[in-house]
XYZ file of N, CA and C in Angstrom:
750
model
N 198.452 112.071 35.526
C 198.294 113.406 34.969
C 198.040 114.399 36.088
N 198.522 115.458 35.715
C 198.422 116.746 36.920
C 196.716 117.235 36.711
N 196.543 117.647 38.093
C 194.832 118.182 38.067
C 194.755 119.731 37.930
N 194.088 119.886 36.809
C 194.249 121.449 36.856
C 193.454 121.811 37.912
N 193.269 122.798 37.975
C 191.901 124.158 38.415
C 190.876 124.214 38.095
N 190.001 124.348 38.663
C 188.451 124.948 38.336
C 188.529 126.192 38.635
N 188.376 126.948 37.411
C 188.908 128.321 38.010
C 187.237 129.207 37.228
N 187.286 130.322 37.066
C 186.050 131.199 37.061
C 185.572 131.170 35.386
N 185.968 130.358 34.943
C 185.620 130.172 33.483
C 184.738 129.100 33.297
N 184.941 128.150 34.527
C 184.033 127.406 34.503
C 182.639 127.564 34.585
N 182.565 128.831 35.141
C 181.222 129.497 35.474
C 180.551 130.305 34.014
N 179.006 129.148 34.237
C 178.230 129.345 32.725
C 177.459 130.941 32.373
N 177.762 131.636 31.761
C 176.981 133.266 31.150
C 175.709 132.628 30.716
N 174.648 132.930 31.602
C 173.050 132.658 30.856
C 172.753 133.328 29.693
N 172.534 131.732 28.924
C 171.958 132.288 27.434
C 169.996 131.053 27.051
N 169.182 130.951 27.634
C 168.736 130.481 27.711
C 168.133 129.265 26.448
N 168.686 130.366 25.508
C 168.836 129.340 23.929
C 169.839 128.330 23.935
N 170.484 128.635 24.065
C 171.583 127.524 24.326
C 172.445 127.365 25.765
N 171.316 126.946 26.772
C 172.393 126.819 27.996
C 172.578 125.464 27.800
N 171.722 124.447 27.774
C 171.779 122.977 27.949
C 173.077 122.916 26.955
N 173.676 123.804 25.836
C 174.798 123.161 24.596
C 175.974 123.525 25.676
N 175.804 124.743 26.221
C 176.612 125.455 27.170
C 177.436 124.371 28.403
N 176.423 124.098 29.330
C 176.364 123.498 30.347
C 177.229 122.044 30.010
N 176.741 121.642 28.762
C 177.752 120.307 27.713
C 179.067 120.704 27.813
N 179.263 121.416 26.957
C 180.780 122.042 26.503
C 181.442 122.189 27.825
N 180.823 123.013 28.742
C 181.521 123.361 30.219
C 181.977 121.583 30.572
N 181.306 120.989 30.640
C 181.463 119.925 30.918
C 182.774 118.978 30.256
N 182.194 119.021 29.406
C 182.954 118.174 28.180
C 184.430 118.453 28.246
N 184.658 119.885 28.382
C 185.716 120.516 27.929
C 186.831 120.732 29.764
N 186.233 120.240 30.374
C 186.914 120.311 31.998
C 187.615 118.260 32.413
N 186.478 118.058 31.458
C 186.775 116.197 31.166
C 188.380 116.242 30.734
N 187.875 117.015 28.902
C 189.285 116.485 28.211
C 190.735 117.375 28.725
N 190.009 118.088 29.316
C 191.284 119.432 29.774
C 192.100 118.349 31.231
N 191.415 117.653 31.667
C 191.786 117.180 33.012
C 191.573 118.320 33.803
N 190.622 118.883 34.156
C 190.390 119.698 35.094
C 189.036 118.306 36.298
N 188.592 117.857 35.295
C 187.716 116.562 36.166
C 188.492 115.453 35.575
N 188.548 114.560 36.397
C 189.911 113.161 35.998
C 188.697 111.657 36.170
N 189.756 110.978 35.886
C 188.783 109.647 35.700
C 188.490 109.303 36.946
N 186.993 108.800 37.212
C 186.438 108.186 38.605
C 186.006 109.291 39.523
N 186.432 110.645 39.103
C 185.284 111.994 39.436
C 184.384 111.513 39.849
N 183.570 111.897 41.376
C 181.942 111.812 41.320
C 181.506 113.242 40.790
N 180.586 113.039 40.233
C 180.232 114.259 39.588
C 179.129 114.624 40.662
N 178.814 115.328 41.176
C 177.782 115.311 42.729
C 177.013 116.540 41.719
N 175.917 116.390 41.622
C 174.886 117.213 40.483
C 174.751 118.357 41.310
N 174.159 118.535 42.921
C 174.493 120.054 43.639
C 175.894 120.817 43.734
N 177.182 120.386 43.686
C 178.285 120.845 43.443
C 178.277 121.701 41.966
N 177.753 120.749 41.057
C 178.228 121.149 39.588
C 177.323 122.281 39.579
N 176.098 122.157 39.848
C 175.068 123.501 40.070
C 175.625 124.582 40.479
N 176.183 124.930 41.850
C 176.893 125.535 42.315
C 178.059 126.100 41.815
N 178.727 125.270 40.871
C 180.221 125.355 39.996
C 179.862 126.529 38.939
N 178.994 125.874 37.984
C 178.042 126.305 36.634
C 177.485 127.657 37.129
N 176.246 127.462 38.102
C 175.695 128.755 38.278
C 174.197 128.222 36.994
N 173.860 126.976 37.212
C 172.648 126.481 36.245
C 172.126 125.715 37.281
N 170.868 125.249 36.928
C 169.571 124.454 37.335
C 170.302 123.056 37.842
N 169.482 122.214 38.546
C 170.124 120.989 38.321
C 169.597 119.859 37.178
N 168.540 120.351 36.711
C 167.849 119.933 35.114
C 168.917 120.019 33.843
N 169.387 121.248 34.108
C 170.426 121.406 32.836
C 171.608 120.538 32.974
N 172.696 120.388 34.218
C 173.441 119.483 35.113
C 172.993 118.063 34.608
N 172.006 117.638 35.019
C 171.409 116.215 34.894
C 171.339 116.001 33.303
N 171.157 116.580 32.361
C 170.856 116.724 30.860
C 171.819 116.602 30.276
N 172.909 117.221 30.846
C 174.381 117.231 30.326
C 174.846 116.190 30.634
N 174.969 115.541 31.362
C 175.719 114.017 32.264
C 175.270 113.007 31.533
N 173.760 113.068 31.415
C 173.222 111.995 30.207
C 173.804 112.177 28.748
N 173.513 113.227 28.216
C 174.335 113.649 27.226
C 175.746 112.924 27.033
N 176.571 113.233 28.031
C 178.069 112.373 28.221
C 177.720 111.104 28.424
N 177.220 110.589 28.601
C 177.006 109.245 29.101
C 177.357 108.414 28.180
N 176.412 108.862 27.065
C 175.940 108.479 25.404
C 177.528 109.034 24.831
N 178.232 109.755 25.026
C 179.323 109.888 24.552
C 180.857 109.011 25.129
N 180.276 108.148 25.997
C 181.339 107.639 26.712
C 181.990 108.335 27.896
N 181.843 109.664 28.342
C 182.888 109.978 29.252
C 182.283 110.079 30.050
N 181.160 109.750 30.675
C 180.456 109.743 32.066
C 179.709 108.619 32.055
N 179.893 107.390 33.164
C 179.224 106.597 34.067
C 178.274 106.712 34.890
N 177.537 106.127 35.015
C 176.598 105.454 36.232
C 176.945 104.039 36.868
N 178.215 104.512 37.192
C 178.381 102.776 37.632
C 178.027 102.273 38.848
N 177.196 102.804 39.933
C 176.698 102.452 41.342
C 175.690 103.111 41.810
N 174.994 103.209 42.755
C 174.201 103.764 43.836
C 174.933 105.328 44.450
N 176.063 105.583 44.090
C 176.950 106.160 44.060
C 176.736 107.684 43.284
N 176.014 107.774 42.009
C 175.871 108.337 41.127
C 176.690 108.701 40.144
N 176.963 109.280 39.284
C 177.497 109.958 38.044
C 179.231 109.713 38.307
N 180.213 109.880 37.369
C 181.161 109.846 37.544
C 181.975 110.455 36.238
N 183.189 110.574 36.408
C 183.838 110.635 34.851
C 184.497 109.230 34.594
N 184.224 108.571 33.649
C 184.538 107.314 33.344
C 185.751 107.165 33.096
N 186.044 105.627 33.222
C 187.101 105.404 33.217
C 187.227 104.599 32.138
N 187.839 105.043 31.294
C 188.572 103.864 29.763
C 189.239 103.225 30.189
N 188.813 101.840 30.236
C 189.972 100.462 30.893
C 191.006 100.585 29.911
N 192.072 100.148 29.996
C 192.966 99.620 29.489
C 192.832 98.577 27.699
N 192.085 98.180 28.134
C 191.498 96.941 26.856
C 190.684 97.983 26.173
N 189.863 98.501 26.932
C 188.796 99.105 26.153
C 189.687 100.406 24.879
N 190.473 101.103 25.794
C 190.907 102.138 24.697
C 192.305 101.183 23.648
N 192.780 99.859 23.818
C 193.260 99.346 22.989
C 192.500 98.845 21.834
N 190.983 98.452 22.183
C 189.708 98.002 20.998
C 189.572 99.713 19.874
N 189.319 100.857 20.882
C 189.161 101.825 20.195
C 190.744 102.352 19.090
N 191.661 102.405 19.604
C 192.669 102.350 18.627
C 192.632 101.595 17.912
N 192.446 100.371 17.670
C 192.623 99.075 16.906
C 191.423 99.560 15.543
N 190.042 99.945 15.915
C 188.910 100.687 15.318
C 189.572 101.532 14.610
N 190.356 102.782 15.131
C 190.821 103.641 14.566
C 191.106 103.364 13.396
N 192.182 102.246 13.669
C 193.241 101.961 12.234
C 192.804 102.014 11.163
N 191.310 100.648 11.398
C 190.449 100.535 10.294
C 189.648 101.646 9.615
N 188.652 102.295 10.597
C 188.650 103.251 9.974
C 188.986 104.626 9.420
N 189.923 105.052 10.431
C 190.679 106.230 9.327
C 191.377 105.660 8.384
N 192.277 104.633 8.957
C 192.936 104.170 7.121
C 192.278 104.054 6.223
N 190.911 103.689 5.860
C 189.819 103.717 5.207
C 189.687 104.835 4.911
N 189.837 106.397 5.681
C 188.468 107.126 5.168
C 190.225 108.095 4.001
N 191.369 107.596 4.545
C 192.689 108.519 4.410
C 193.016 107.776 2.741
N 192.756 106.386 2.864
C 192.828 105.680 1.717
C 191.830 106.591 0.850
N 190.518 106.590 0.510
C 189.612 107.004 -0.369
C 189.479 108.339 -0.774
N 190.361 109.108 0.549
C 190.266 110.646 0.606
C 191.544 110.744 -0.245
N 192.461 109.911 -0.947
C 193.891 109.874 -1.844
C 192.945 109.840 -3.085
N 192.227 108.887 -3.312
C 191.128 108.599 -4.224
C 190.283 109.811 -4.683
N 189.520 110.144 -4.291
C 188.642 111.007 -4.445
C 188.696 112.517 -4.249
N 189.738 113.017 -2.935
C 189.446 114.300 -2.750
C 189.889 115.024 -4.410
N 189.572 116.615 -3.860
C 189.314 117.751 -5.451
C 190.832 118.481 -4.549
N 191.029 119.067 -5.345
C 192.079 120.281 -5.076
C 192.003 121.241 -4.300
N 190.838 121.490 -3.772
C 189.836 122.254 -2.869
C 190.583 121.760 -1.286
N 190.231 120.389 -1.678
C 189.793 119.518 -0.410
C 191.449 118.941 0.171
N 192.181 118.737 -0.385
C 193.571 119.287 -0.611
C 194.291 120.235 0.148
N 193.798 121.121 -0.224
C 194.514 122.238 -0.379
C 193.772 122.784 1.691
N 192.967 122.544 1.753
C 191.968 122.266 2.710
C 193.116 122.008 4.273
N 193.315 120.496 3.496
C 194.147 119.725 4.387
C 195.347 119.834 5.104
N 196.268 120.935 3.713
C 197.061 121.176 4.223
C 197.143 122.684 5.028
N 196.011 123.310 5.125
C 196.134 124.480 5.956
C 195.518 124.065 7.243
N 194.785 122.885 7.567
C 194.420 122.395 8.776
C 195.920 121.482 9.302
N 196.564 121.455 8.686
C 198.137 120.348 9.067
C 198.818 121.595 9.807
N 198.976 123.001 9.238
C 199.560 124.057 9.455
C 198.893 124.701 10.615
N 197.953 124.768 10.600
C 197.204 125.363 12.258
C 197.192 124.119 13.347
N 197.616 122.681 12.591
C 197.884 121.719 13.777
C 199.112 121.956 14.615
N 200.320 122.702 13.545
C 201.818 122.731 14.114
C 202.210 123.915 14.528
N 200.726 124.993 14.405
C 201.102 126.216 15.281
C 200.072 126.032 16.453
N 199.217 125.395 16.762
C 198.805 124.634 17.807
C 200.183 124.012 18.533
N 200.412 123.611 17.951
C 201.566 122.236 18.763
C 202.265 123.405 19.219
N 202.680 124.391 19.105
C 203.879 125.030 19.001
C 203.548 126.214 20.040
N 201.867 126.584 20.302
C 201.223 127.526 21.819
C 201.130 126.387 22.746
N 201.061 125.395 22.679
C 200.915 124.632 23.394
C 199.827 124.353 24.402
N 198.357 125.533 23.635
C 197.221 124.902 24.871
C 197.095 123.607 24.452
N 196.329 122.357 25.222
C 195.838 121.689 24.870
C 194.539 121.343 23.889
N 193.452 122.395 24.354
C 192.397 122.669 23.706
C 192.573 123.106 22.016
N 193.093 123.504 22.067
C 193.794 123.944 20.617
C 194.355 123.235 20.198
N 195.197 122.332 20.542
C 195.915 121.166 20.152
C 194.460 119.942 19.554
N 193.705 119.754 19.979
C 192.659 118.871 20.011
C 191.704 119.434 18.821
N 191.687 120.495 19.279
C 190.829 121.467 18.120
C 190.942 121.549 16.825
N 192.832 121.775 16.776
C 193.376 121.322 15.358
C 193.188 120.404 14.560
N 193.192 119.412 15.468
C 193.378 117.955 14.913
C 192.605 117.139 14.501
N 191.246 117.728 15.369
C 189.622 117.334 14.747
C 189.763 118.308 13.880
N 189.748 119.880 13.760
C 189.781 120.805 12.055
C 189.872 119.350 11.268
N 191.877 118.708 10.967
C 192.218 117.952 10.246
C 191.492 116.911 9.563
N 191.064 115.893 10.731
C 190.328 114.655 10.225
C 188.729 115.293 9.919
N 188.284 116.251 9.755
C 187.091 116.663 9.725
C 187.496 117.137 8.331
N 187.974 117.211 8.047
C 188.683 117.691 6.734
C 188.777 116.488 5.622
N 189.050 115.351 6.036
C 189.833 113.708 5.399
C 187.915 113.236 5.481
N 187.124 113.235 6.710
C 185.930 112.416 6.549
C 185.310 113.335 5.650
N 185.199 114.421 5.411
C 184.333 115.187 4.517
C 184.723 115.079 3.137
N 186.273 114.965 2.651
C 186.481 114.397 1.304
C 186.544 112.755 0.933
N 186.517 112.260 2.202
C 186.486 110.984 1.846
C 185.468 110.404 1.298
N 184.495 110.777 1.090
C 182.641 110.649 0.157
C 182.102 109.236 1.056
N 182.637 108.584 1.866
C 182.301 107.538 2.869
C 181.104 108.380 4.124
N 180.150 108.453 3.984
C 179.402 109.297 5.380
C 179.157 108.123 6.055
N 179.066 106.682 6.227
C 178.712 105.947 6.846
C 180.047 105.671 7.389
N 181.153 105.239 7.205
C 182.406 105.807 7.956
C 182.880 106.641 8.489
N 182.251 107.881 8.508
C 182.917 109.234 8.738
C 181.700 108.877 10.136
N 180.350 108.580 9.742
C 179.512 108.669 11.074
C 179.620 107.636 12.428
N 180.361 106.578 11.798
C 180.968 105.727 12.973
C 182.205 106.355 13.676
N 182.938 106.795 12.909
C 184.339 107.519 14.018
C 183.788 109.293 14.533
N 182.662 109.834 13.862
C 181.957 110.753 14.942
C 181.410 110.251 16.261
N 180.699 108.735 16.425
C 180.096 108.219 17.466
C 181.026 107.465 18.501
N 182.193 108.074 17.638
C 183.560 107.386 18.689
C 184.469 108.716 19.139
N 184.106 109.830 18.483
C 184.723 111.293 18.959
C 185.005 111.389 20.305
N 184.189 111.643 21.074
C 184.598 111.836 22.643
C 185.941 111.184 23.087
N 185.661 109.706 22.801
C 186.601 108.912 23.566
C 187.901 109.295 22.721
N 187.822 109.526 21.807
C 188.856 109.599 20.939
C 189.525 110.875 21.045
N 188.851 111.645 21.309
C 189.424 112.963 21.609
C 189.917 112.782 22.987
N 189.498 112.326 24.097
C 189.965 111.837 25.283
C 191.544 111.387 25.198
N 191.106 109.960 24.675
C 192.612 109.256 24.554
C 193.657 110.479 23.853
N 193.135 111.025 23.019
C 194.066 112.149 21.986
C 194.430 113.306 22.940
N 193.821 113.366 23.737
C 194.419 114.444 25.074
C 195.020 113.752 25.850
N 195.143 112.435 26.137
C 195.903 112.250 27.015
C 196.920 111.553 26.317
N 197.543 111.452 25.088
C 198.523 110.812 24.514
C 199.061 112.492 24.096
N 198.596 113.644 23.593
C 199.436 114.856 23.063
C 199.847 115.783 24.236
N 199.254 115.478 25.798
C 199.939 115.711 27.274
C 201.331 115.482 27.360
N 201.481 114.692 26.550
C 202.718 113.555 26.854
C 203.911 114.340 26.263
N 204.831 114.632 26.986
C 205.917 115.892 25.984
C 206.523 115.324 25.108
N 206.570 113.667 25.160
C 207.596 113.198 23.886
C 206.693 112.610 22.720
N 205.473 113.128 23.120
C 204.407 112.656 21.738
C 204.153 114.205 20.856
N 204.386 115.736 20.921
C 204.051 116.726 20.418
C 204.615 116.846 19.401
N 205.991 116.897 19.096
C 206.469 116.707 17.991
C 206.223 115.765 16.875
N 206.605 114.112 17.272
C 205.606 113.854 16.233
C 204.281 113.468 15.573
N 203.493 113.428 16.416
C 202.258 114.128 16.086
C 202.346 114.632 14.729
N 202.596 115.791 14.937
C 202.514 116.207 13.508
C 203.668 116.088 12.785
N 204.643 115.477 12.737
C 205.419 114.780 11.753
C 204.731 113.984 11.141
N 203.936 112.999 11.723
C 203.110 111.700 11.098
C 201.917 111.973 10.538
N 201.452 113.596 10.600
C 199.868 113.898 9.487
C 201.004 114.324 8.685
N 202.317 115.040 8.683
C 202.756 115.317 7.535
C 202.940 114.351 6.353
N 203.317 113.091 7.058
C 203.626 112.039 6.319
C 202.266 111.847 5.733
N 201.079 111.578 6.075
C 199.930 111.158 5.457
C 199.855 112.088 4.375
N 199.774 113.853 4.525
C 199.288 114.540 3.627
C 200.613 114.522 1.957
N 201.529 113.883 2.791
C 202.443 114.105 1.592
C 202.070 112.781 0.713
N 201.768 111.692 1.039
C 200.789 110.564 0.484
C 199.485 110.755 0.053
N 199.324 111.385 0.297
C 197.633 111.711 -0.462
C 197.881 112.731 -1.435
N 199.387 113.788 -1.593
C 199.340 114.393 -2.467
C 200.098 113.973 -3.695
N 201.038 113.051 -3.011
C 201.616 112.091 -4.565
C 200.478 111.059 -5.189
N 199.386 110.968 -4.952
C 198.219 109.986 -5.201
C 198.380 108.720 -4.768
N 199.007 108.432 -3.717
C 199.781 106.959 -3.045
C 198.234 106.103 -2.095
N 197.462 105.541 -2.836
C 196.781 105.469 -1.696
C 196.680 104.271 -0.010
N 197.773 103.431 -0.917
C 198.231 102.526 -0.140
C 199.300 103.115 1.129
N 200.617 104.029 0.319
C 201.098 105.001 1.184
C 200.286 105.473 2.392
N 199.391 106.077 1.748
C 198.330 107.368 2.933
C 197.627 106.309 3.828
N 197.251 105.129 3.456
C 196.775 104.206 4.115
C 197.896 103.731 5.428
N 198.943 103.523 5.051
C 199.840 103.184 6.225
C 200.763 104.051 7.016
N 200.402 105.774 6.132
C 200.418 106.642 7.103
C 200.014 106.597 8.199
N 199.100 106.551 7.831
C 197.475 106.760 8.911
C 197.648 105.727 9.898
N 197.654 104.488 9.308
C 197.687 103.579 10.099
C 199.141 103.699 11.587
N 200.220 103.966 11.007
C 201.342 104.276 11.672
C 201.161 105.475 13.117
N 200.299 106.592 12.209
C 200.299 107.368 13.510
C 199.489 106.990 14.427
N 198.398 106.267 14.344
C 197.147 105.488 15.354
C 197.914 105.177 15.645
N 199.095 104.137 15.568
C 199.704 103.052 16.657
C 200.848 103.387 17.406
N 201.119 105.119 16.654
C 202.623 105.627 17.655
C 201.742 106.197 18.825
N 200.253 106.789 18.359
C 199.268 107.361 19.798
C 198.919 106.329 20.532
N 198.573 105.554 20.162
C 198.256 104.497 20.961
C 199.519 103.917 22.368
N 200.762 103.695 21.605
C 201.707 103.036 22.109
C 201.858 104.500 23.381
N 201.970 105.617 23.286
C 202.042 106.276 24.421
C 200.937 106.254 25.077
N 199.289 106.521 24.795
C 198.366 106.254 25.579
C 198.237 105.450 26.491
N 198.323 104.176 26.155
C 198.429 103.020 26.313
C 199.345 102.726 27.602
N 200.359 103.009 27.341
C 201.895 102.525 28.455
C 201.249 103.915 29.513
N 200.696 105.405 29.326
C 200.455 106.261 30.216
C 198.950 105.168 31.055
N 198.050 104.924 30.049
C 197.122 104.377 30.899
C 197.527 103.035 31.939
N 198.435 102.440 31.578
C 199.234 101.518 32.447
C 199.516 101.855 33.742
N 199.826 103.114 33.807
C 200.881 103.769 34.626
C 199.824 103.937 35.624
N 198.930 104.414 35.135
C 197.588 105.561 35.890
C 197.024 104.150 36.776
N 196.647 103.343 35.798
C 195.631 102.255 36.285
C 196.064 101.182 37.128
N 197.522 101.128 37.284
C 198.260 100.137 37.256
C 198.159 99.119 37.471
N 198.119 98.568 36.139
C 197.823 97.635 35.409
C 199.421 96.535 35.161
N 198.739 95.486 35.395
C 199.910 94.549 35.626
C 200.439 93.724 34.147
N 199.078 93.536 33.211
C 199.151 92.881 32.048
C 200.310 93.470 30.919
N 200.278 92.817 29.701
C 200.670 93.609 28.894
C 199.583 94.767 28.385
N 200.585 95.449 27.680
C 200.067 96.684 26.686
C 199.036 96.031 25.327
N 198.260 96.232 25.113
C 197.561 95.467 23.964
C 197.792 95.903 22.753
N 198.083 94.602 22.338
C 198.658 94.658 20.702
C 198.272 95.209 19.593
N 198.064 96.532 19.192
C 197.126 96.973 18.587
C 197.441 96.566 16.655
N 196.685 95.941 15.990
C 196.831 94.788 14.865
C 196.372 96.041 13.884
N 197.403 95.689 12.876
C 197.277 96.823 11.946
C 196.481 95.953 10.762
N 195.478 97.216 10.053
C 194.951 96.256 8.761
C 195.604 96.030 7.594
N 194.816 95.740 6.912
C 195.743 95.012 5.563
C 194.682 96.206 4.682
N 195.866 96.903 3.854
C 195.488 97.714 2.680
C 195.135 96.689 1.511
N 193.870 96.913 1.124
C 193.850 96.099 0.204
C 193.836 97.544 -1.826
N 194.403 96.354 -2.149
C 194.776 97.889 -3.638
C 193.451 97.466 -4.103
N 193.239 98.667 -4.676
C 192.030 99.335 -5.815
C 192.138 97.970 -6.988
N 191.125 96.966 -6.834
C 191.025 95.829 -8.433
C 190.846 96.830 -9.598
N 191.402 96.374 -10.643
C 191.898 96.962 -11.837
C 190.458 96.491 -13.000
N 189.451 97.047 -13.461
C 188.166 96.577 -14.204
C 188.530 95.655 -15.122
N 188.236 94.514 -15.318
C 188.534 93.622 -16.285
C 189.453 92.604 -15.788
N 190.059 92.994 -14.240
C 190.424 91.517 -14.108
C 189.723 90.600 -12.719
């Protein structure tokens, strides 16, 4: 992947209520942008200097990421931007399957007309995203979307396991919608889901879902190959088994 710029935006406006959320986001958001790349040392007087903050706030934020997956402590060395092995972001897709097909299955089930109707205006700001082509916006959309599917899906104990997997997931999801022959369908394949959840298909919407995890994956995946170079195969990412709604009485 190309390295952007650190350019003057990176630099934090003191708000003392919220610098530590600030100092995050600056962070967070230079990770998924590729403006900081994997195996970054993050040198805590640089970032001070970068930011224009404390090195308390710096240090607060890094821990913060840490707990989110995209920053290491892997040596004597200090801080870093982590690196998603190969295996590791094939386990997290494989997760995916299960649980969004889960939350896309129940959200066919359960959502209201509201929640619906919801969905498909977050599908529509995904494909005029796709279509400015920032990245950030692209990412932005797409969490709108599934933030949309976990909130009608009435599952919060599912919806709170693939929040505690967000970062990385948004990661891999920036570096698979980078990819110029993944933008288009992208959102061909939420179209397909939302048109399954609106015929009441829930097995359909289930292998929607499941389908587009494994077309992101299959580019992530072969890009993280490339980067890491990595000699193995690509890991097989195993799709679940929809199981149908039992019928009461049998």
């Amino acid at each position: 992947m190309k390295r952007l710029p650190l350019d003057d935006s990176f630099k934090v406006n003191r708000n003392p209520v919220t610098l530590r959320e600030i100092v995050l986001d600056k962070l967070r958001s230079a990770i998924m942008n590729f403006q900081l790349l994997p195996g970054d040392r993050l040198v805590e007087r640089d970032l001070c200097d970068r930011l224009g903050v404390s090195r308390t706030s710096v240090r607060e934020a890094l821990r913060h990421l840490e707990s989110e997956g995209l920053v290491e402590f892997a040596d004597a060395k200090g801080p870093r931007v982590a690196i998603i092995t190969l295996a590791d972001a094939g386990d997290i897709y494989e997760l995916r399957c299960v649980l969004e097909g889960l939350i896309v299955q129940l959200f066919t089930l359960r959502a209201k007309a509201k929640d619906i109707k919801a969905l498909e205006r977050a599908l529509e700001e995904n494909r005029q995203a796709l279509k400015e082509g920032e990245l950030q916006q692209v990412l932005d959309s797409v969490q709108g979307f599934y933030d949309v599917l976990l909130e009608g899906s009435g599952n919060h104990v599912a919806a709170t396991q693939l929040r505690q997997l967000q970062a990385r997931i948004s990661y891999l999801r920036a570096t698979s919608v980078s990819q110029e022959n993944r933008r288009g369908a992208s959102n061909q394949e939420m179209e397909r889901m939302v048109e399954a959840i609106k015929s009441g298909d829930p097995l359909a919407a289930h292998q929607a879902s499941v389908d587009h995890v494994r077309a992101a994956a299959k580019v992530a995946l072969e890009y993280l190959k490339r980067q890491q170079e990595e000699t193995g195969d690509i890991p097989e990412i195993t799709a679940p088994i929809a199981l149908k709604e039992p019928r009461i009485g049998h």
